């Protein structure tokens, strides 16, 4: 490729709407351009990087025994109705009708399509296991697309789905996928952690996320010194022992204007952890749920969903809260609600403790409430977000880091095969639902995550395997025929090698701009035919990541680059 022919609109200025460095650099280096909110075009250099990453993913998936397919992006609504996700998935699912008024959606993920396909053709255990993958565009109408291709609405994902006779057989493929993912992200020289994303009670399913560590990551990871790590969504907490104690009789007290835990704590001169926070949620079946947490804790919605056996939930609206409790938020509590309401207590709140709760009456709280005695509550659950410093059930205390979720592997079990009624004949001649696993990697997000980790003030620093071109042959003075001849010669020689090479033959710009572009785009090696060449006949090689510079004879260029890039 010659730079003079390349469509690469680089920018000096940082785009205003780009919050994170990977987004800024992908725009500035001419890799992507926005088409609409969360929808991007990949330009030639961006696409080359994407294709390099896809090639790594393909290689490792094929090696791990998965076979490639390509499923439709436009998915019949009837498949999603079969799995019941048509109603559950929410507004991220972009639904539409065709000219015959049939429902369709743009696939945000493909469990339904693949379960229908495999389930319709695989009939016997003898044909199992099977593992298929695709690299394809997904659409999720994200409420807040941001960070460029990191959280976009349209994005490319590698998604794989495996089908098994038994959970034990799924374990084998799950492990193989785990190992393949480690190889994929290691080849990209990413620093990453594999964290527990276990969704708890849903059928004993296991799930792990691959997190690229970055301060700008949207996910919080809690880890202990012993090496255990979990997404904050999944990090379990330890129950705080429930004391046996005598508590005085409940007493309503006037607490004017104390709508928040902090205001109440100040008013009562108590610390927030001694108070109870009451939240109201509504399930998909319109049932109200009251959640009691310690005043200084926050609700973990995925944990709540698990306690409710996977039922969807949302925070109640103010009007609903008034309807259930008879008062606006700030004075809610488990005693004397207007409507019956299931109460779930977090296991940091003592059922036998001497507690203060809202009275379901304006400007009023009740002190000396004992939940076991006054509300008949007997169970506690892990419902809160763990925080740094908390004890972990796996031992040690949590500390917090941030990460970007680039991959996710999941044991689905028979969730989709049961819902969609897809079975096979097992070794005993009985029909059984397929046991499934699914495995995703965000292609664009991984590339962006790589930039988050590998950049400096001048621009991107690509790891060798992802670089759009490995070597940028820069001819400082294209009008000098001697320089041009050496540049052409080296360019041709490098094209015959394993290194992807671009020739900066642009004659209308200064060499300074060529260097700036090379640094911004982040080619691992610059090969400069310039002043040194005129003086000594040597060319200068510059390594992007370390800044190392050496002058070598043209016939030593390839061996030097080999020694730099082959590890
Ligand atoms: P998140 O929690 O970040 O919304 P998710 O858990 O919903 O992601 P999965 O359904 O597990 O995502 O999808 C598999 C992979 O697809 C993710 O690990 C991520 O790398 C990628 N991905 C998901 N959503 C997006 C998005 N909006 N933009 C870019 N990549 C995405
Ligand atoms: Mg995920």
Coordinates of C-alpha atoms and ligand atoms in Angstrom, one line a residue:
X1 CA 0.0 0.0 0.0
X2 CA 1.2 3.5 -0.8
X3 CA 0.3 6.3 1.5
X4 CA -0.5 8.5 -1.4
X5 CA -3.4 6.3 -2.3
X6 CA -4.6 5.6 1.2
X7 CA -7.9 7.0 2.5
X8 CA -6.8 8.0 6.0
X9 CA -8.2 11.3 7.2
X10 CA -6.0 11.9 10.3
X11 CA -6.8 14.8 12.6
X12 CA -4.5 17.0 14.8
X13 CA -7.3 18.0 17.2
X14 CA -9.0 15.7 19.7
X15 CA -12.6 15.4 18.8
X16 CA -14.9 17.0 21.4
X17 CA -17.3 14.2 21.9
X18 CA -14.7 11.5 22.4
X19 CA -14.3 10.9 26.2
X20 CA -11.8 8.0 26.3
X21 CA -8.4 7.9 24.6
X22 CA -9.2 4.9 22.4
X23 CA -12.2 6.7 20.9
X24 CA -10.1 9.9 20.4
X25 CA -7.2 8.0 18.8
X26 CA -9.4 5.9 16.6
X27 CA -10.9 9.1 15.2
X28 CA -7.7 11.0 15.0
X29 CA -5.8 8.1 13.4
X30 CA -8.5 7.8 10.7
X31 CA -9.6 4.3 11.7
X32 CA -13.3 5.0 12.2
X33 CA -15.9 7.7 11.6
X34 CA -19.3 8.1 13.2
X35 CA -22.4 7.7 11.0
X36 CA -25.0 8.1 13.8
X37 CA -25.0 7.7 17.6
X38 CA -23.3 4.3 18.3
X39 CA -23.0 3.5 14.6
X40 CA -19.6 3.6 12.9
X41 CA -17.8 3.1 9.6
X42 CA -14.4 1.4 9.6
X43 CA -12.0 3.1 7.2
X44 CA -9.2 1.2 5.5
X45 CA -6.7 1.2 8.4
X46 CA -9.4 0.5 11.0
X47 CA -10.7 -2.4 8.9
X48 CA -7.3 -3.9 8.6
X49 CA -6.9 -4.0 12.3
X50 CA -10.4 -5.5 12.7
X51 CA -9.5 -8.1 10.1
X52 CA -6.2 -8.9 11.8
X53 CA -8.0 -9.5 15.1
X54 CA -10.7 -11.5 13.4
X55 CA -8.0 -13.7 11.8
X56 CA -6.6 -14.5 15.3
X57 CA -10.0 -15.3 16.6
X58 CA -10.8 -17.6 13.6
X59 CA -7.5 -19.4 14.0
X60 CA -7.9 -20.1 17.7
X61 CA -11.6 -21.0 17.3
X62 CA -10.8 -23.4 14.5
X63 CA -7.9 -24.9 16.5
X64 CA -10.3 -25.4 19.4
X65 CA -12.6 -27.4 17.2
X66 CA -15.3 -24.8 16.5
X67 CA -16.6 -24.5 12.9
X68 CA -17.6 -21.2 11.3
X69 CA -21.1 -20.4 10.1
X70 CA -22.9 -17.1 9.3
X71 CA -26.3 -16.7 10.7
X72 CA -28.8 -14.0 9.5
X73 CA -28.6 -10.6 11.2
X74 CA -32.4 -10.1 10.5
X75 CA -34.1 -12.6 12.8
X76 CA -37.7 -13.7 12.7
X77 CA -39.7 -12.5 15.7
X78 CA -41.3 -15.9 16.1
X79 CA -38.0 -17.5 17.2
X80 CA -37.7 -14.8 19.9
X81 CA -41.3 -15.4 20.9
X82 CA -40.5 -19.1 21.3
X83 CA -37.8 -18.4 23.8
X84 CA -40.0 -15.8 25.5
X85 CA -37.2 -13.2 25.0
X86 CA -39.4 -11.2 22.6
X87 CA -41.1 -9.8 25.6
X88 CA -38.2 -10.0 28.1
X89 CA -35.4 -8.3 26.2
X90 CA -36.5 -4.7 26.5
X91 CA -35.8 -1.9 24.1
X92 CA -32.3 -2.9 23.2
X93 CA -34.0 -5.3 20.8
X94 CA -34.7 -3.4 17.6
X95 CA -38.0 -4.8 16.3
X96 CA -39.7 -4.1 13.0
X97 CA -42.2 -5.6 10.6
X98 CA -41.7 -6.5 7.0
X99 CA -44.1 -5.7 4.1
X100 CA -46.2 -8.8 5.1
X101 CA -46.5 -7.4 8.6
X102 CA -44.4 -10.2 10.0
X103 CA -42.3 -9.4 13.2
X104 CA -38.5 -9.3 12.9
X105 CA -35.6 -8.0 14.9
X106 CA -32.0 -7.2 14.4
X107 CA -30.1 -10.0 16.2
X108 CA -28.4 -8.7 19.4
X109 CA -27.2 -12.2 20.1
X110 CA -28.1 -15.5 18.3
X111 CA -29.1 -18.2 20.8
X112 CA -32.5 -18.5 19.3
X113 CA -31.3 -18.8 15.7
X114 CA -28.7 -21.4 16.4
X115 CA -30.9 -23.4 18.7
X116 CA -33.5 -23.6 16.0
X117 CA -30.9 -24.5 13.4
X118 CA -29.0 -27.1 15.3
X119 CA -32.1 -28.4 17.1
X120 CA -33.8 -29.1 13.7
X121 CA -31.0 -31.1 12.2
X122 CA -29.1 -32.8 15.0
X123 CA -31.2 -35.7 16.2
X124 CA -28.8 -38.1 18.0
X125 CA -26.2 -38.0 20.7
X126 CA -23.9 -39.6 18.1
X127 CA -23.8 -36.2 16.3
X128 CA -22.8 -34.4 19.5
X129 CA -20.9 -32.4 20.7
X130 CA -21.0 -29.6 18.1
X131 CA -19.5 -26.1 18.4
X132 CA -20.3 -23.4 15.8
X133 CA -19.2 -19.8 15.7
X134 CA -19.7 -16.7 13.5
X135 CA -18.2 -13.3 13.3
X136 CA -21.0 -11.0 12.5
X137 CA -22.7 -7.7 13.1
X138 CA -25.0 -7.3 16.0
X139 CA -27.4 -4.6 16.9
X140 CA -28.4 -3.5 20.4
X141 CA -30.2 -0.3 20.8
X142 CA -28.1 0.7 23.8
X143 CA -29.6 3.5 25.8
X144 CA -26.2 5.2 26.2
X145 CA -23.9 4.4 23.3
X146 CA -20.5 5.8 24.1
X147 CA -16.7 5.5 23.9
X148 CA -16.8 4.9 20.1
X149 CA -16.9 1.3 19.1
X150 CA -16.4 0.2 22.7
X151 CA -20.1 0.6 23.5
X152 CA -21.8 1.1 20.2
X153 CA -25.3 0.1 19.0
X154 CA -24.0 -1.7 15.9
X155 CA -20.9 -3.9 16.6
X156 CA -19.2 -7.0 15.4
X157 CA -19.1 -9.9 17.7
X158 CA -17.6 -13.4 17.5
X159 CA -20.3 -15.6 19.0
X160 CA -20.0 -19.4 19.4
X161 CA -22.6 -21.9 20.6
X162 CA -21.9 -25.4 21.7
X163 CA -24.4 -28.3 22.0
X164 CA -23.8 -31.3 24.2
X165 CA -25.4 -34.5 25.5
X166 CA -24.4 -33.9 29.1
X167 CA -23.3 -31.1 31.5
X168 CA -19.9 -32.9 31.8
X169 CA -19.4 -32.8 28.1
X170 CA -20.2 -29.1 28.1
X171 CA -17.5 -28.6 30.8
X172 CA -14.9 -29.9 28.4
X173 CA -15.8 -27.4 25.6
X174 CA -16.2 -24.6 28.1
X175 CA -12.6 -25.3 29.3
X176 CA -11.4 -25.4 25.7
X177 CA -13.1 -22.1 24.9
X178 CA -11.6 -20.6 28.1
X179 CA -8.1 -21.7 26.9
X180 CA -8.7 -20.4 23.4
X181 CA -9.8 -17.0 24.8
X182 CA -6.6 -16.8 26.9
X183 CA -4.5 -17.5 23.8
X184 CA -6.5 -14.9 21.7
X185 CA -6.0 -12.1 24.2
X186 CA -2.4 -13.1 24.9
X187 CA -1.6 -13.0 21.2
X188 CA -2.9 -9.4 21.3
X189 CA -0.5 -8.7 24.2
X190 CA -3.4 -7.5 26.3
X191 CA -3.2 -7.4 30.1
X192 CA -6.4 -9.0 31.2
X193 CA -8.1 -10.9 34.0
X194 CA -10.6 -13.7 33.9
X195 CA -13.3 -12.9 36.4
X196 CA -16.2 -14.8 37.8
X197 CA -19.5 -13.6 36.4
X198 CA -21.4 -16.5 37.9
X199 CA -25.1 -15.7 37.9
X200 CA -25.6 -17.7 41.0
X201 CA -28.9 -19.6 41.3
X202 CA -29.8 -19.9 37.6
X203 CA -29.5 -23.6 37.2
X204 CA -25.9 -23.8 38.5
X205 CA -24.7 -22.0 35.4
X206 CA -21.1 -20.9 35.3
X207 CA -19.9 -17.8 33.5
X208 CA -16.6 -16.0 33.2
X209 CA -15.8 -12.6 31.7
X210 CA -12.5 -11.7 30.2
X211 CA -11.6 -8.2 31.4
X212 CA -8.9 -6.0 29.9
X213 CA -7.6 -3.9 32.8
X214 CA -8.0 -0.2 32.2
X215 CA -8.9 2.7 34.5
X216 CA -11.5 3.8 32.0
X217 CA -13.2 0.4 32.0
X218 CA -16.9 0.5 32.6
X219 CA -16.8 -2.7 34.8
X220 CA -15.7 -2.8 38.4
X221 CA -13.7 -5.9 39.3
X222 CA -13.3 -7.0 42.9
X223 CA -10.4 -9.3 43.6
X224 CA -8.6 -10.8 46.6
X225 CA -5.0 -11.5 47.3
X226 CA -5.5 -15.2 46.7
X227 CA -6.2 -14.5 43.0
X228 CA -10.0 -14.7 43.1
X229 CA -11.7 -12.1 41.0
X230 CA -15.3 -11.3 40.2
X231 CA -17.3 -8.7 38.4
X232 CA -18.9 -6.5 41.0
X233 CA -22.3 -7.8 39.7
X234 CA -21.3 -11.3 40.8
X235 CA -19.0 -10.7 43.8
X236 CA -20.6 -12.5 46.7
X237 CA -20.6 -11.0 50.2
X238 CA -20.4 -12.7 53.6
X239 CA -23.5 -12.7 55.9
X240 CA -23.1 -10.6 59.0
X241 CA -24.0 -12.7 62.0
X242 CA -27.4 -12.1 63.5
X243 CA -27.3 -11.4 67.2
X244 CA -29.8 -12.8 69.8
X245 CA -30.9 -9.6 71.5
X246 CA -33.8 -8.0 73.3
X247 CA -35.3 -5.0 71.6
X248 CA -37.7 -2.4 73.0
X249 CA -41.1 -1.8 71.5
X250 CA -41.4 0.0 68.2
X251 CA -42.0 3.7 68.5
X252 CA -42.9 6.2 65.8
X253 CA -40.7 9.3 65.8
X254 CA -41.0 12.6 64.0
X255 CA -38.1 12.9 61.4
X256 CA -39.1 16.0 59.4
X257 CA -37.5 16.3 55.9
X258 CA -35.1 13.3 56.4
X259 CA -35.6 11.9 52.9
X260 CA -32.1 10.4 52.5
X261 CA -30.1 8.0 54.7
X262 CA -27.5 10.7 55.2
X263 CA -30.1 13.2 56.4
X264 CA -31.7 10.7 58.7
X265 CA -28.3 9.7 60.1
X266 CA -27.4 13.3 60.8
X267 CA -30.9 14.0 62.4
X268 CA -30.7 10.9 64.6
X269 CA -27.0 11.2 65.2
X270 CA -26.5 7.6 64.1
X271 CA -24.1 6.2 61.5
X272 CA -25.8 5.2 58.2
X273 CA -24.8 1.5 58.7
X274 CA -27.2 1.3 61.7
X275 CA -30.1 2.4 59.5
X276 CA -32.2 0.5 57.0
X277 CA -32.6 1.5 53.4
X278 CA -35.9 0.4 51.8
X279 CA -36.3 0.1 48.0
X280 CA -39.3 -1.0 46.0
X281 CA -38.9 -3.0 42.8
X282 CA -41.6 -4.4 40.4
X283 CA -41.2 -7.8 38.8
X284 CA -42.1 -8.6 35.2
X285 CA -45.4 -10.0 36.6
X286 CA -46.1 -6.6 38.2
X287 CA -45.5 -8.0 41.7
X288 CA -44.0 -5.4 44.1
X289 CA -40.9 -6.4 46.0
X290 CA -39.5 -4.5 49.0
X291 CA -35.8 -4.8 49.6
X292 CA -34.2 -3.9 52.9
X293 CA -30.5 -3.1 52.9
X294 CA -28.1 -1.6 55.4
X295 CA -28.1 2.2 55.0
X296 CA -24.6 2.4 53.6
X297 CA -25.1 -0.4 51.1
X298 CA -26.4 -0.5 47.5
X299 CA -28.7 -3.0 45.8
X300 CA -27.1 -5.4 43.3
X301 CA -29.9 -5.9 40.7
X302 CA -28.5 -9.2 39.1
X303 CA -28.4 -10.7 42.6
X304 CA -32.0 -9.6 43.2
X305 CA -33.0 -11.2 39.9
X306 CA -31.3 -14.5 40.9
X307 CA -33.1 -14.6 44.2
X308 CA -36.3 -14.2 42.2
X309 CA -35.2 -17.2 40.0
X310 CA -34.3 -15.1 37.0
X311 CA -37.5 -13.0 36.9
X312 CA -36.9 -9.5 35.4
X313 CA -37.2 -6.5 37.8
X314 CA -37.2 -2.7 37.6
X315 CA -37.3 0.0 40.2
X316 CA -40.8 1.1 41.0
X317 CA -41.9 4.5 39.8
X318 CA -42.9 7.1 42.4
X319 CA -46.6 6.7 41.7
X320 CA -46.3 2.9 42.2
X321 CA -44.4 3.4 45.5
X322 CA -47.1 5.7 46.8
X323 CA -49.7 3.1 45.8
X324 CA -47.8 0.3 47.6
X325 CA -46.5 2.2 50.7
X326 CA -48.8 5.1 50.9
X327 CA -45.9 7.6 51.0
X328 CA -43.2 9.0 48.8
X329 CA -39.6 7.6 49.0
X330 CA -37.7 8.7 52.1
X331 CA -40.1 7.2 54.7
X332 CA -40.6 3.7 53.3
X333 CA -40.5 0.6 55.6
X334 CA -41.8 -2.9 56.0
X335 CA -44.5 -2.2 58.6
X336 CA -48.0 -1.2 57.6
X337 CA -47.7 -1.0 53.8
X338 CA -50.9 -0.2 51.8
X339 CA -50.6 -3.3 49.7
X340 CA -49.1 -6.7 50.5
X341 CA -45.5 -6.8 49.3
X342 CA -42.9 -9.5 49.5
X343 CA -40.0 -8.3 51.7
X344 CA -36.4 -9.5 50.9
X345 CA -33.7 -8.7 53.5
X346 CA -30.0 -8.5 52.7
X347 CA -27.8 -10.7 54.9
X348 CA -25.9 -7.7 56.3
X349 CA -29.1 -6.5 58.0
X350 CA -29.7 -8.3 61.4
X351 CA -33.2 -9.8 61.6
X352 CA -32.9 -9.6 65.4
X353 CA -31.2 -6.2 65.6
X354 CA -32.6 -3.0 66.9
X355 CA -33.4 -1.2 63.7
X356 CA -34.8 2.1 62.5
X357 CA -37.1 2.0 59.4
X358 CA -39.4 4.3 57.6
X359 CA -43.0 4.4 58.9
X360 CA -44.8 4.6 55.5
X361 CA -45.9 8.0 56.8
X362 CA -44.6 11.4 55.8
X363 CA -41.8 12.7 58.1
X364 CA -41.9 9.7 60.3
X365 CA -39.6 6.8 61.1
X366 CA -40.0 3.9 63.5
X367 CA -37.2 3.0 66.0
X368 CA -36.7 -0.3 67.9
X369 CA -38.0 -2.4 65.0
X370 CA -36.9 -6.1 65.2
X371 CA -37.6 -7.6 61.8
X372 CA -38.0 -11.2 63.0
X373 CA -40.4 -10.2 65.7
X374 CA -42.3 -7.3 64.1
X375 CA -42.4 -8.5 60.4
X376 CA -42.1 -12.3 60.9
X377 CA -39.0 -12.3 58.6
X378 CA -36.8 -15.4 58.8
X379 CA -34.7 -15.4 55.7
X380 CA -31.8 -13.2 54.5
X381 CA -30.2 -13.1 51.1
X382 CA -27.0 -11.8 49.4
X383 CA -28.6 -8.7 47.7
X384 CA -26.0 -6.0 47.9
X385 CA -23.0 -4.8 46.0
X386 CA -19.8 -5.9 47.5
X387 CA -17.4 -3.0 48.1
X388 CA -13.6 -2.8 48.6
X389 CA -12.6 -3.9 52.1
X390 CA -15.5 -6.4 52.3
X391 CA -14.6 -9.9 53.3
X392 CA -15.0 -12.4 50.4
X393 CA -16.6 -15.8 50.9
X394 CA -13.6 -17.2 48.9
X395 CA -11.2 -15.8 51.6
X396 CA -9.4 -12.5 52.0
X397 CA -10.8 -9.0 51.4
X398 CA -11.8 -7.4 48.2
X399 CA -10.0 -4.7 46.5
X400 CA -11.2 -2.9 43.4
X401 CA -9.9 -2.5 39.8
X402 CA -11.6 -1.5 36.6
X403 CA -11.9 -3.5 33.4
X404 CA -13.3 -3.6 29.9
X405 CA -15.3 -6.8 29.2
X406 CA -14.0 -8.1 25.9
X407 CA -15.2 -11.7 26.2
X408 CA -17.8 -13.7 28.0
X409 CA -18.2 -17.5 28.2
X410 CA -21.3 -19.0 29.6
X411 CA -22.8 -22.4 30.5
X412 CA -26.4 -22.0 29.3
X413 CA -27.5 -25.5 30.2
X414 CA -30.9 -26.4 28.8
X415 CA -32.4 -22.9 29.0
X416 CA -32.9 -22.4 25.3
X417 CA -33.4 -26.0 24.2
X418 CA -36.2 -26.4 26.8
X419 CA -37.8 -23.1 25.9
X420 CA -37.7 -23.9 22.2
X421 CA -38.4 -27.6 22.6
X422 CA -35.3 -28.9 20.9
X423 CA -34.3 -32.4 21.9
X424 CA -32.2 -35.3 20.7
X425 CA -32.1 -39.0 21.4
X426 CA -29.6 -39.8 24.0
X427 CA -27.5 -43.0 24.5
X428 CA -30.4 -44.6 26.4
X429 CA -32.8 -43.9 23.5
X430 CA -34.6 -41.2 25.5
X431 CA -35.3 -37.7 24.2
X432 CA -33.3 -35.1 26.1
X433 CA -32.9 -31.3 25.7
X434 CA -29.5 -30.2 24.4
X435 CA -27.1 -28.9 27.0
X436 CA -25.6 -25.6 25.6
X437 CA -22.8 -23.2 26.1
X438 CA -22.2 -19.8 24.5
X439 CA -19.1 -17.8 24.1
X440 CA -18.8 -14.1 22.9
X441 CA -15.9 -11.8 22.0
X442 CA -16.5 -8.1 21.1
X443 CA -14.3 -7.6 18.0
X444 CA -14.4 -3.7 17.9
X445 CA -14.3 -3.5 21.7
X446 CA -11.2 -5.6 21.9
X447 CA -9.4 -3.4 19.4
X448 CA -10.5 -0.3 21.3
X449 CA -9.4 -1.9 24.6
X450 CA -6.0 -2.6 23.1
X451 CA -5.6 1.1 22.3
X452 CA -6.6 2.0 25.9
X453 CA -3.7 -0.1 27.1
X454 CA -1.2 0.7 24.4
X455 CA -0.8 4.4 23.5
X456 CA 1.3 7.3 24.5
X457 CA 1.0 11.1 24.1
X458 CA 1.9 10.8 20.4
X459 CA -0.7 8.2 19.5
X460 CA -1.4 4.5 19.2
X461 CA 1.3 1.8 19.9
X462 CA 0.0 -1.3 18.2
X463 CA 1.0 -4.8 19.3
X464 CA 2.6 -6.6 16.3
X465 CA -0.4 -8.9 15.7
X466 CA -2.9 -6.1 15.5
X467 CA -0.9 -3.4 13.6
X468 CA -2.6 -2.3 10.3
X469 CA 0.9 -2.3 8.8
X470 CA 4.0 -3.4 10.6
X471 CA 6.5 -1.2 8.8
X472 CA 6.1 2.3 7.5
X473 CA 8.8 3.1 4.9
X474 CA 9.2 6.9 5.0
X475 CA 10.9 8.6 2.2
X476 CA 11.8 12.0 3.6
X477 CA 12.4 13.7 0.2
X478 CA 10.4 11.9 -2.5
X479 CA 11.9 14.4 -5.0
X480 CA 15.4 12.9 -4.5
X481 CA 15.6 10.1 -7.0
X482 CA 18.2 8.3 -5.0
X483 CA 16.0 8.3 -1.9
X484 CA 13.0 7.2 -3.9
X485 CA 15.0 4.3 -5.4
X486 CA 16.1 3.1 -2.0
X487 CA 12.6 3.5 -0.6
X488 CA 11.1 1.5 -3.5
X489 CA 13.7 -1.2 -3.2
X490 CA 13.1 -1.6 0.6
X491 CA 9.3 -1.5 0.1
X492 CA 9.4 -4.3 -2.4
X493 CA 11.8 -6.4 -0.3
X494 CA 9.6 -6.0 2.7
X495 CA 6.4 -6.8 0.8
X496 CA 8.1 -10.2 0.0
X497 CA 8.7 -10.7 3.7
X498 CA 6.1 -11.5 6.4
X499 CA 5.8 -7.9 7.3
X500 CA 2.9 -5.8 6.1
X501 CA 4.4 -2.7 4.7
X502 CA 3.3 0.8 3.7
X503 CA 5.3 3.3 1.7
X504 CA 4.9 6.9 2.7
X505 CA 5.6 8.3 -0.8
X506 CA 3.6 11.5 -0.3
X507 CA 5.3 14.4 -2.1
X508 CA 3.1 17.2 -1.0
X509 CA 3.8 17.2 2.7
X510 CA 6.7 17.7 5.0
X511 CA 8.7 14.8 6.6
X512 CA 7.5 16.1 10.0
X513 CA 3.9 15.4 9.1
X514 CA 4.9 11.9 7.9
X515 CA 6.5 11.2 11.3
X516 CA 3.5 12.6 13.2
X517 CA 1.1 10.4 11.2
X518 CA 3.3 7.3 11.7
X519 CA 3.4 7.9 15.4
X520 CA -0.3 8.7 15.6
X521 CA -1.3 5.6 13.7
X522 CA 1.2 3.6 15.6
X523 CA 3.1 1.4 13.0
X524 CA 5.5 -0.8 15.1
X525 CA 8.5 0.2 12.9
X526 CA 9.4 3.3 10.9
X527 CA 12.1 2.8 8.2
X528 CA 13.4 6.2 7.3
X529 CA 15.3 7.1 4.1
X530 CA 16.5 10.6 5.0
X531 CA 19.5 12.7 6.0
X532 CA 21.4 9.8 7.3
X533 CA 20.9 8.0 4.1
X534 CA 22.4 10.9 2.1
X535 CA 25.4 11.0 4.4
X536 CA 26.2 7.3 5.0
X537 CA 23.9 5.2 2.7
X538 CA 22.3 3.8 5.8
X539 CA 18.6 3.9 6.7
X540 CA 17.2 4.6 10.2
X541 CA 14.9 2.2 11.9
X542 CA 12.7 3.5 14.7
X543 CA 10.8 1.2 17.0
X544 CA 7.4 2.7 18.0
X545 CA 7.0 1.2 21.5
X546 CA 10.5 1.7 22.9
X547 CA 11.6 4.6 20.7
X548 CA 14.9 2.7 19.9
X549 CA 16.7 3.9 16.8
X550 CA 19.4 2.2 14.8
X551 CA 21.0 3.0 11.5
X552 CA 21.7 0.0 9.3
X553 CA 22.7 -0.8 5.8
X554 CA 19.6 -1.5 3.5
X555 CA 20.5 -5.2 3.4
X556 CA 20.2 -5.4 7.2
X557 CA 16.8 -3.8 7.4
X558 CA 14.8 -7.1 7.3
X559 CA 17.0 -8.9 9.9
X560 CA 16.7 -6.0 12.3
X561 CA 13.0 -5.8 11.9
X562 CA 12.8 -9.6 12.5
X563 CA 14.8 -9.3 15.6
X564 CA 12.5 -6.5 16.8
X565 CA 9.1 -8.0 16.0
X566 CA 9.5 -11.8 16.3
X567 CA 9.3 -12.6 20.0
Ligands
LIG1 P1 -22.0 -5.3 28.5 O1 -22.2 -5.8 29.9 O2 -20.8 -4.5 28.3 O3 -23.2 -4.5 28.0 P2 -22.9 -7.8 27.7 O4 -22.5 -8.6 28.9 O5 -24.3 -7.4 27.4 O6 -21.9 -6.5 27.6 P3 -22.5 -10.1 26.0 O7 -23.9 -10.3 25.6 O8 -21.8 -10.9 26.9 O9 -22.3 -8.5 26.4 O10 -21.7 -10.0 24.5 C1 -20.5 -10.6 24.3 C2 -19.4 -9.5 24.0 O11 -19.8 -8.6 23.0 C3 -19.1 -8.7 25.2 O12 -18.1 -9.4 26.0 C4 -18.5 -7.4 24.6 O13 -17.1 -7.7 24.2 C5 -19.2 -7.3 23.3 N1 -20.3 -6.3 23.4 C6 -21.4 -6.3 24.0 N2 -22.1 -5.2 23.9 C7 -21.4 -4.4 23.1 C8 -21.6 -3.0 22.6 N3 -22.7 -2.4 22.9 N4 -20.6 -2.5 21.8 C9 -19.5 -3.2 21.5 N5 -19.3 -4.5 22.0 C10 -20.2 -5.1 22.8
LIG2 MG1 -21.4 -10.2 29.1

